[in-house]
Every structure is written in structure tokens, then in C-alpha cells.
Amino acid sequence: KFIRRTSIDELPQFINVLKGEMSVVGPRPHMLSQSAKFIKIVDKYMVRHYVKPGITGLAQVRGYRGEIETDADIINRVKLDIFYIENWSFILDINIIIRTIINAIRGEEKAY
């Protein structure tokens, strides 16, 4: 539980960042099977694929973390992902990184 709560298990993803496959900040990736399902549920779902996936993102620091349990969960995540893409800035990335660190230190239940 400690590992998940503090997001230590996310550290290996930094290898993907170094390889250029991911960004530190961006929409969290989903499994292909989930994407196929979400395309049918969420209008503009594929817009989130215009940028590299990230280790953390705006949706995650706004509380949409962990399992997707309802259609509203994925709809709200995608809205925040699209907002991030359309309003990207270096300052926004720094803000998301700082908020991610604070959430991990606090050990918030949904800080993964």
C-alpha cells in the first residue's frame, strides 16, 4: 500500500521518458483494450493521443486517478486532458509536477 500511495512504483516510467516514449506531464496512457472501449463512450477521446503520454497529468492532480469506475470518470479525465493539450505551457507543467509531488508526499489515497 505504501508503494502505491507514494507512487514509487511509477519511477520506472522515467526510463520511458529518457527514451523519448513518454513525457513527465501529459495524459496518462490507457491499455489498448480500454482505449477501444473509451472511444465509444467519449467524444474526442483520440485528441488525447496528439501528445506523448505522461507519468502525471492535469486529470491526476485534479483527483481523477486510479481505476476508472464510471463513464463520468473517463469523460472528466478526457476533458482535463484536452484542456491540458489546448492550454499547454511550461508554467502549467511545473504546476502539475509540484502538485503531483505534494500529493505523493501527503500519501493521498488517490495519489497514483
Short mmCIF file of N, CA and C in Angstrom, two decimals:
data_model
loop_
_atom_site.label_atom_id
_atom_site.label_comp_id
_atom_site.label_asym_id
_atom_site.label_seq_id
_atom_site.Cartn_x
_atom_site.Cartn_y
_atom_site.Cartn_z
N LYS A 1 0.82 -1.20 0.00
CA LYS A 1 0.00 0.00 0.00
C LYS A 1 0.86 1.26 0.00
N PHE A 2 1.95 1.26 0.77
CA PHE A 2 2.83 2.43 0.84
C PHE A 2 3.39 2.75 -0.53
N ILE A 3 3.80 1.73 -1.26
CA ILE A 3 4.38 1.93 -2.59
C ILE A 3 3.37 2.59 -3.52
N ARG A 4 2.14 2.11 -3.52
CA ARG A 4 1.11 2.71 -4.38
C ARG A 4 0.73 4.11 -3.90
N ARG A 5 0.59 4.26 -2.59
CA ARG A 5 0.18 5.56 -2.03
C ARG A 5 1.20 6.66 -2.33
N THR A 6 2.49 6.32 -2.33
CA THR A 6 3.54 7.31 -2.58
C THR A 6 3.98 7.35 -4.03
N SER A 7 3.40 6.50 -4.86
CA SER A 7 3.67 6.45 -6.31
C SER A 7 5.10 6.03 -6.65
N ILE A 8 5.78 5.37 -5.73
CA ILE A 8 7.14 4.90 -6.00
C ILE A 8 7.15 3.94 -7.19
N ASP A 9 6.08 3.19 -7.37
CA ASP A 9 6.00 2.24 -8.47
C ASP A 9 5.99 2.92 -9.83
N GLU A 10 5.81 4.23 -9.88
CA GLU A 10 5.82 4.97 -11.15
C GLU A 10 7.24 5.30 -11.60
N LEU A 11 8.23 5.19 -10.73
CA LEU A 11 9.60 5.59 -11.06
C LEU A 11 10.17 4.92 -12.30
N PRO A 12 9.93 3.62 -12.55
CA PRO A 12 10.48 3.02 -13.78
C PRO A 12 10.00 3.69 -15.06
N GLN A 13 8.89 4.42 -15.01
CA GLN A 13 8.41 5.10 -16.21
C GLN A 13 9.36 6.22 -16.64
N PHE A 14 10.23 6.67 -15.74
CA PHE A 14 11.20 7.69 -16.14
C PHE A 14 12.16 7.15 -17.20
N ILE A 15 12.34 5.84 -17.25
CA ILE A 15 13.15 5.24 -18.33
C ILE A 15 12.47 5.51 -19.66
N ASN A 16 11.14 5.39 -19.70
CA ASN A 16 10.39 5.70 -20.92
C ASN A 16 10.52 7.17 -21.30
N VAL A 17 10.60 8.05 -20.30
CA VAL A 17 10.80 9.48 -20.58
C VAL A 17 12.17 9.69 -21.20
N LEU A 18 13.20 9.07 -20.63
CA LEU A 18 14.56 9.20 -21.17
C LEU A 18 14.67 8.65 -22.58
N LYS A 19 13.89 7.62 -22.89
CA LYS A 19 13.88 7.04 -24.24
C LYS A 19 13.05 7.86 -25.22
N GLY A 20 12.33 8.87 -24.72
CA GLY A 20 11.51 9.71 -25.58
C GLY A 20 10.14 9.14 -25.89
N GLU A 21 9.75 8.09 -25.18
CA GLU A 21 8.45 7.45 -25.42
C GLU A 21 7.32 8.08 -24.61
N MET A 22 7.69 8.77 -23.54
CA MET A 22 6.72 9.42 -22.66
C MET A 22 7.24 10.80 -22.28
N SER A 23 6.34 11.61 -21.74
CA SER A 23 6.71 12.89 -21.14
C SER A 23 6.50 12.77 -19.64
N VAL A 24 7.08 13.69 -18.89
CA VAL A 24 6.80 13.70 -17.46
C VAL A 24 5.33 14.08 -17.25
N VAL A 25 4.86 15.09 -17.99
CA VAL A 25 3.47 15.54 -17.87
C VAL A 25 2.75 15.33 -19.19
N GLY A 26 1.56 14.79 -19.11
CA GLY A 26 0.73 14.55 -20.29
C GLY A 26 -0.41 13.63 -19.90
N PRO A 27 -1.31 13.35 -20.81
CA PRO A 27 -2.39 12.41 -20.50
C PRO A 27 -1.84 11.03 -20.12
N ARG A 28 -2.35 10.44 -19.07
CA ARG A 28 -1.91 9.10 -18.67
C ARG A 28 -2.32 8.10 -19.75
N PRO A 29 -1.42 7.16 -20.07
CA PRO A 29 -1.77 6.16 -21.09
C PRO A 29 -2.78 5.14 -20.57
N HIS A 30 -3.57 4.61 -21.48
CA HIS A 30 -4.50 3.54 -21.16
C HIS A 30 -4.11 2.31 -21.97
N MET A 31 -4.53 1.14 -21.50
CA MET A 31 -4.31 -0.07 -22.27
C MET A 31 -5.14 0.01 -23.55
N LEU A 32 -4.67 -0.66 -24.61
CA LEU A 32 -5.39 -0.62 -25.88
C LEU A 32 -6.83 -1.08 -25.75
N SER A 33 -7.06 -2.10 -24.94
CA SER A 33 -8.43 -2.59 -24.76
C SER A 33 -9.32 -1.52 -24.12
N GLN A 34 -8.75 -0.74 -23.20
CA GLN A 34 -9.52 0.34 -22.59
C GLN A 34 -9.79 1.44 -23.60
N SER A 35 -8.77 1.78 -24.39
CA SER A 35 -8.94 2.84 -25.40
C SER A 35 -10.06 2.49 -26.36
N ALA A 36 -10.12 1.23 -26.79
CA ALA A 36 -11.17 0.80 -27.72
C ALA A 36 -12.56 1.02 -27.10
N LYS A 37 -12.67 0.77 -25.81
CA LYS A 37 -13.94 0.98 -25.10
C LYS A 37 -14.23 2.47 -24.95
N PHE A 38 -13.22 3.25 -24.58
CA PHE A 38 -13.43 4.67 -24.29
C PHE A 38 -13.74 5.48 -25.54
N ILE A 39 -13.24 5.04 -26.69
CA ILE A 39 -13.55 5.73 -27.95
C ILE A 39 -15.06 5.77 -28.17
N LYS A 40 -15.74 4.69 -27.77
CA LYS A 40 -17.19 4.60 -27.95
C LYS A 40 -17.96 5.45 -26.94
N ILE A 41 -17.34 5.72 -25.80
CA ILE A 41 -18.01 6.43 -24.71
C ILE A 41 -17.78 7.94 -24.78
N VAL A 42 -16.55 8.34 -25.17
CA VAL A 42 -16.15 9.75 -25.05
C VAL A 42 -15.89 10.37 -26.42
N ASP A 43 -16.65 11.41 -26.71
CA ASP A 43 -16.41 12.18 -27.93
C ASP A 43 -15.03 12.83 -27.82
N LYS A 44 -14.29 12.83 -28.88
CA LYS A 44 -12.94 13.44 -28.95
C LYS A 44 -11.90 12.71 -28.09
N TYR A 45 -12.16 11.45 -27.74
CA TYR A 45 -11.20 10.69 -26.93
C TYR A 45 -9.82 10.66 -27.57
N MET A 46 -9.75 10.53 -28.88
CA MET A 46 -8.45 10.38 -29.55
C MET A 46 -7.62 11.67 -29.54
N VAL A 47 -8.21 12.80 -29.23
CA VAL A 47 -7.45 14.06 -29.15
C VAL A 47 -6.32 13.92 -28.13
N ARG A 48 -6.56 13.16 -27.08
CA ARG A 48 -5.54 13.00 -26.04
C ARG A 48 -4.30 12.29 -26.56
N HIS A 49 -4.39 11.68 -27.73
CA HIS A 49 -3.24 11.00 -28.32
C HIS A 49 -2.41 11.91 -29.22
N TYR A 50 -2.74 13.19 -29.30
CA TYR A 50 -1.97 14.14 -30.10
C TYR A 50 -0.62 14.45 -29.46
N VAL A 51 -0.47 14.14 -28.18
CA VAL A 51 0.78 14.38 -27.46
C VAL A 51 1.25 13.07 -26.83
N LYS A 52 2.50 13.05 -26.41
CA LYS A 52 3.02 11.85 -25.74
C LYS A 52 2.32 11.66 -24.40
N PRO A 53 2.12 10.41 -24.00
CA PRO A 53 1.54 10.16 -22.69
C PRO A 53 2.50 10.62 -21.60
N GLY A 54 1.96 10.87 -20.41
CA GLY A 54 2.79 11.34 -19.32
C GLY A 54 2.71 10.47 -18.09
N ILE A 55 3.68 10.67 -17.21
CA ILE A 55 3.69 9.97 -15.92
C ILE A 55 2.61 10.55 -15.02
N THR A 56 2.39 11.84 -15.14
CA THR A 56 1.33 12.51 -14.40
C THR A 56 0.64 13.49 -15.33
N GLY A 57 -0.52 13.96 -14.93
CA GLY A 57 -1.25 14.89 -15.79
C GLY A 57 -2.23 15.73 -15.00
N LEU A 58 -2.86 16.65 -15.69
CA LEU A 58 -3.82 17.55 -15.06
C LEU A 58 -4.98 16.77 -14.43
N ALA A 59 -5.48 15.77 -15.12
CA ALA A 59 -6.58 14.97 -14.57
C ALA A 59 -6.17 14.30 -13.26
N GLN A 60 -4.94 13.84 -13.18
CA GLN A 60 -4.48 13.14 -11.99
C GLN A 60 -4.36 14.08 -10.80
N VAL A 61 -3.83 15.28 -11.01
CA VAL A 61 -3.70 16.20 -9.87
C VAL A 61 -5.05 16.80 -9.48
N ARG A 62 -6.04 16.66 -10.34
CA ARG A 62 -7.39 17.13 -10.01
C ARG A 62 -8.24 16.01 -9.39
N GLY A 63 -7.62 14.86 -9.10
CA GLY A 63 -8.32 13.81 -8.38
C GLY A 63 -8.80 12.64 -9.21
N TYR A 64 -8.62 12.68 -10.52
CA TYR A 64 -9.05 11.57 -11.38
C TYR A 64 -7.89 10.61 -11.56
N ARG A 65 -7.66 9.80 -10.53
CA ARG A 65 -6.54 8.86 -10.52
C ARG A 65 -7.08 7.48 -10.23
N GLY A 66 -6.24 6.49 -10.51
CA GLY A 66 -6.65 5.14 -10.19
C GLY A 66 -7.62 4.57 -11.20
N GLU A 67 -8.41 3.62 -10.73
CA GLU A 67 -9.34 2.92 -11.62
C GLU A 67 -10.42 3.83 -12.16
N ILE A 68 -10.82 3.54 -13.38
CA ILE A 68 -11.95 4.24 -13.99
C ILE A 68 -13.18 3.38 -13.70
N GLU A 69 -14.03 3.89 -12.82
CA GLU A 69 -15.17 3.11 -12.37
C GLU A 69 -16.48 3.46 -13.05
N THR A 70 -16.58 4.69 -13.56
CA THR A 70 -17.82 5.12 -14.20
C THR A 70 -17.51 5.85 -15.51
N ASP A 71 -18.52 5.98 -16.35
CA ASP A 71 -18.35 6.76 -17.58
C ASP A 71 -17.95 8.20 -17.25
N ALA A 72 -18.51 8.74 -16.16
CA ALA A 72 -18.18 10.12 -15.77
C ALA A 72 -16.69 10.27 -15.47
N ASP A 73 -16.07 9.22 -14.89
CA ASP A 73 -14.63 9.27 -14.61
C ASP A 73 -13.83 9.51 -15.88
N ILE A 74 -14.08 8.73 -16.91
CA ILE A 74 -13.30 8.86 -18.14
C ILE A 74 -13.68 10.14 -18.89
N ILE A 75 -14.94 10.51 -18.87
CA ILE A 75 -15.36 11.75 -19.54
C ILE A 75 -14.64 12.95 -18.92
N ASN A 76 -14.59 13.01 -17.59
CA ASN A 76 -13.92 14.13 -16.92
C ASN A 76 -12.41 14.10 -17.13
N ARG A 77 -11.82 12.91 -17.13
CA ARG A 77 -10.37 12.81 -17.40
C ARG A 77 -10.05 13.34 -18.79
N VAL A 78 -10.82 12.92 -19.77
CA VAL A 78 -10.56 13.34 -21.14
C VAL A 78 -10.76 14.85 -21.29
N LYS A 79 -11.78 15.41 -20.64
CA LYS A 79 -11.97 16.86 -20.68
C LYS A 79 -10.72 17.58 -20.16
N LEU A 80 -10.18 17.10 -19.05
CA LEU A 80 -8.98 17.72 -18.48
C LEU A 80 -7.76 17.49 -19.37
N ASP A 81 -7.66 16.30 -19.98
CA ASP A 81 -6.55 16.03 -20.91
C ASP A 81 -6.59 16.99 -22.09
N ILE A 82 -7.77 17.20 -22.64
CA ILE A 82 -7.91 18.10 -23.79
C ILE A 82 -7.63 19.55 -23.37
N PHE A 83 -8.09 19.93 -22.19
CA PHE A 83 -7.78 21.27 -21.68
C PHE A 83 -6.27 21.45 -21.59
N TYR A 84 -5.59 20.43 -21.06
CA TYR A 84 -4.12 20.48 -20.94
C TYR A 84 -3.48 20.67 -22.32
N ILE A 85 -3.90 19.87 -23.28
CA ILE A 85 -3.32 19.94 -24.63
C ILE A 85 -3.55 21.32 -25.25
N GLU A 86 -4.76 21.84 -25.11
CA GLU A 86 -5.10 23.12 -25.73
C GLU A 86 -4.49 24.32 -25.02
N ASN A 87 -4.11 24.15 -23.75
CA ASN A 87 -3.60 25.27 -22.95
C ASN A 87 -2.19 25.02 -22.42
N TRP A 88 -1.45 24.14 -23.08
CA TRP A 88 -0.13 23.77 -22.59
C TRP A 88 0.76 24.99 -22.42
N SER A 89 1.52 24.97 -21.33
CA SER A 89 2.58 25.95 -21.12
C SER A 89 3.59 25.33 -20.16
N PHE A 90 4.78 25.87 -20.17
CA PHE A 90 5.82 25.41 -19.25
C PHE A 90 5.35 25.60 -17.81
N ILE A 91 4.71 26.72 -17.53
CA ILE A 91 4.21 27.01 -16.18
C ILE A 91 3.16 25.99 -15.76
N LEU A 92 2.28 25.60 -16.68
CA LEU A 92 1.27 24.59 -16.37
C LEU A 92 1.95 23.27 -16.03
N ASP A 93 2.96 22.87 -16.79
CA ASP A 93 3.70 21.64 -16.49
C ASP A 93 4.34 21.71 -15.10
N ILE A 94 4.98 22.82 -14.78
CA ILE A 94 5.62 22.97 -13.47
C ILE A 94 4.58 22.88 -12.36
N ASN A 95 3.44 23.52 -12.55
CA ASN A 95 2.37 23.48 -11.57
C ASN A 95 1.90 22.04 -11.35
N ILE A 96 1.72 21.29 -12.42
CA ILE A 96 1.26 19.89 -12.32
C ILE A 96 2.31 19.04 -11.61
N ILE A 97 3.59 19.24 -11.93
CA ILE A 97 4.66 18.48 -11.27
C ILE A 97 4.68 18.78 -9.78
N ILE A 98 4.59 20.04 -9.40
CA ILE A 98 4.59 20.41 -7.98
C ILE A 98 3.39 19.80 -7.26
N ARG A 99 2.22 19.88 -7.87
CA ARG A 99 1.02 19.31 -7.25
C ARG A 99 1.12 17.78 -7.13
N THR A 100 1.76 17.14 -8.11
CA THR A 100 1.96 15.70 -8.06
C THR A 100 2.86 15.33 -6.88
N ILE A 101 3.94 16.07 -6.71
CA ILE A 101 4.88 15.81 -5.60
C ILE A 101 4.17 16.00 -4.26
N ILE A 102 3.41 17.08 -4.13
CA ILE A 102 2.68 17.34 -2.89
C ILE A 102 1.71 16.19 -2.59
N ASN A 103 0.97 15.75 -3.60
CA ASN A 103 0.02 14.64 -3.40
C ASN A 103 0.75 13.37 -2.99
N ALA A 104 1.91 13.09 -3.59
CA ALA A 104 2.67 11.88 -3.25
C ALA A 104 3.20 11.96 -1.82
N ILE A 105 3.70 13.13 -1.42
CA ILE A 105 4.22 13.29 -0.06
C ILE A 105 3.11 13.14 0.97
N ARG A 106 1.97 13.70 0.66
CA ARG A 106 0.82 13.58 1.57
C ARG A 106 0.30 12.15 1.63
N GLY A 107 0.65 11.35 0.62
CA GLY A 107 0.18 9.97 0.59
C GLY A 107 -1.32 9.87 0.41
N GLU A 108 -1.86 10.80 -0.39
CA GLU A 108 -3.31 10.78 -0.61
C GLU A 108 -3.74 9.46 -1.22
N GLU A 109 -4.92 9.03 -0.83
CA GLU A 109 -5.44 7.73 -1.27
C GLU A 109 -5.42 7.58 -2.78
N LYS A 110 -5.76 8.63 -3.50
CA LYS A 110 -5.80 8.55 -4.95
C LYS A 110 -4.54 9.15 -5.58
N ALA A 111 -3.42 9.14 -4.88
CA ALA A 111 -2.18 9.71 -5.40
C ALA A 111 -1.38 8.66 -6.17
N TYR A 112 -2.02 8.03 -7.13
CA TYR A 112 -1.33 7.07 -8.01
C TYR A 112 -1.96 7.09 -9.35
#
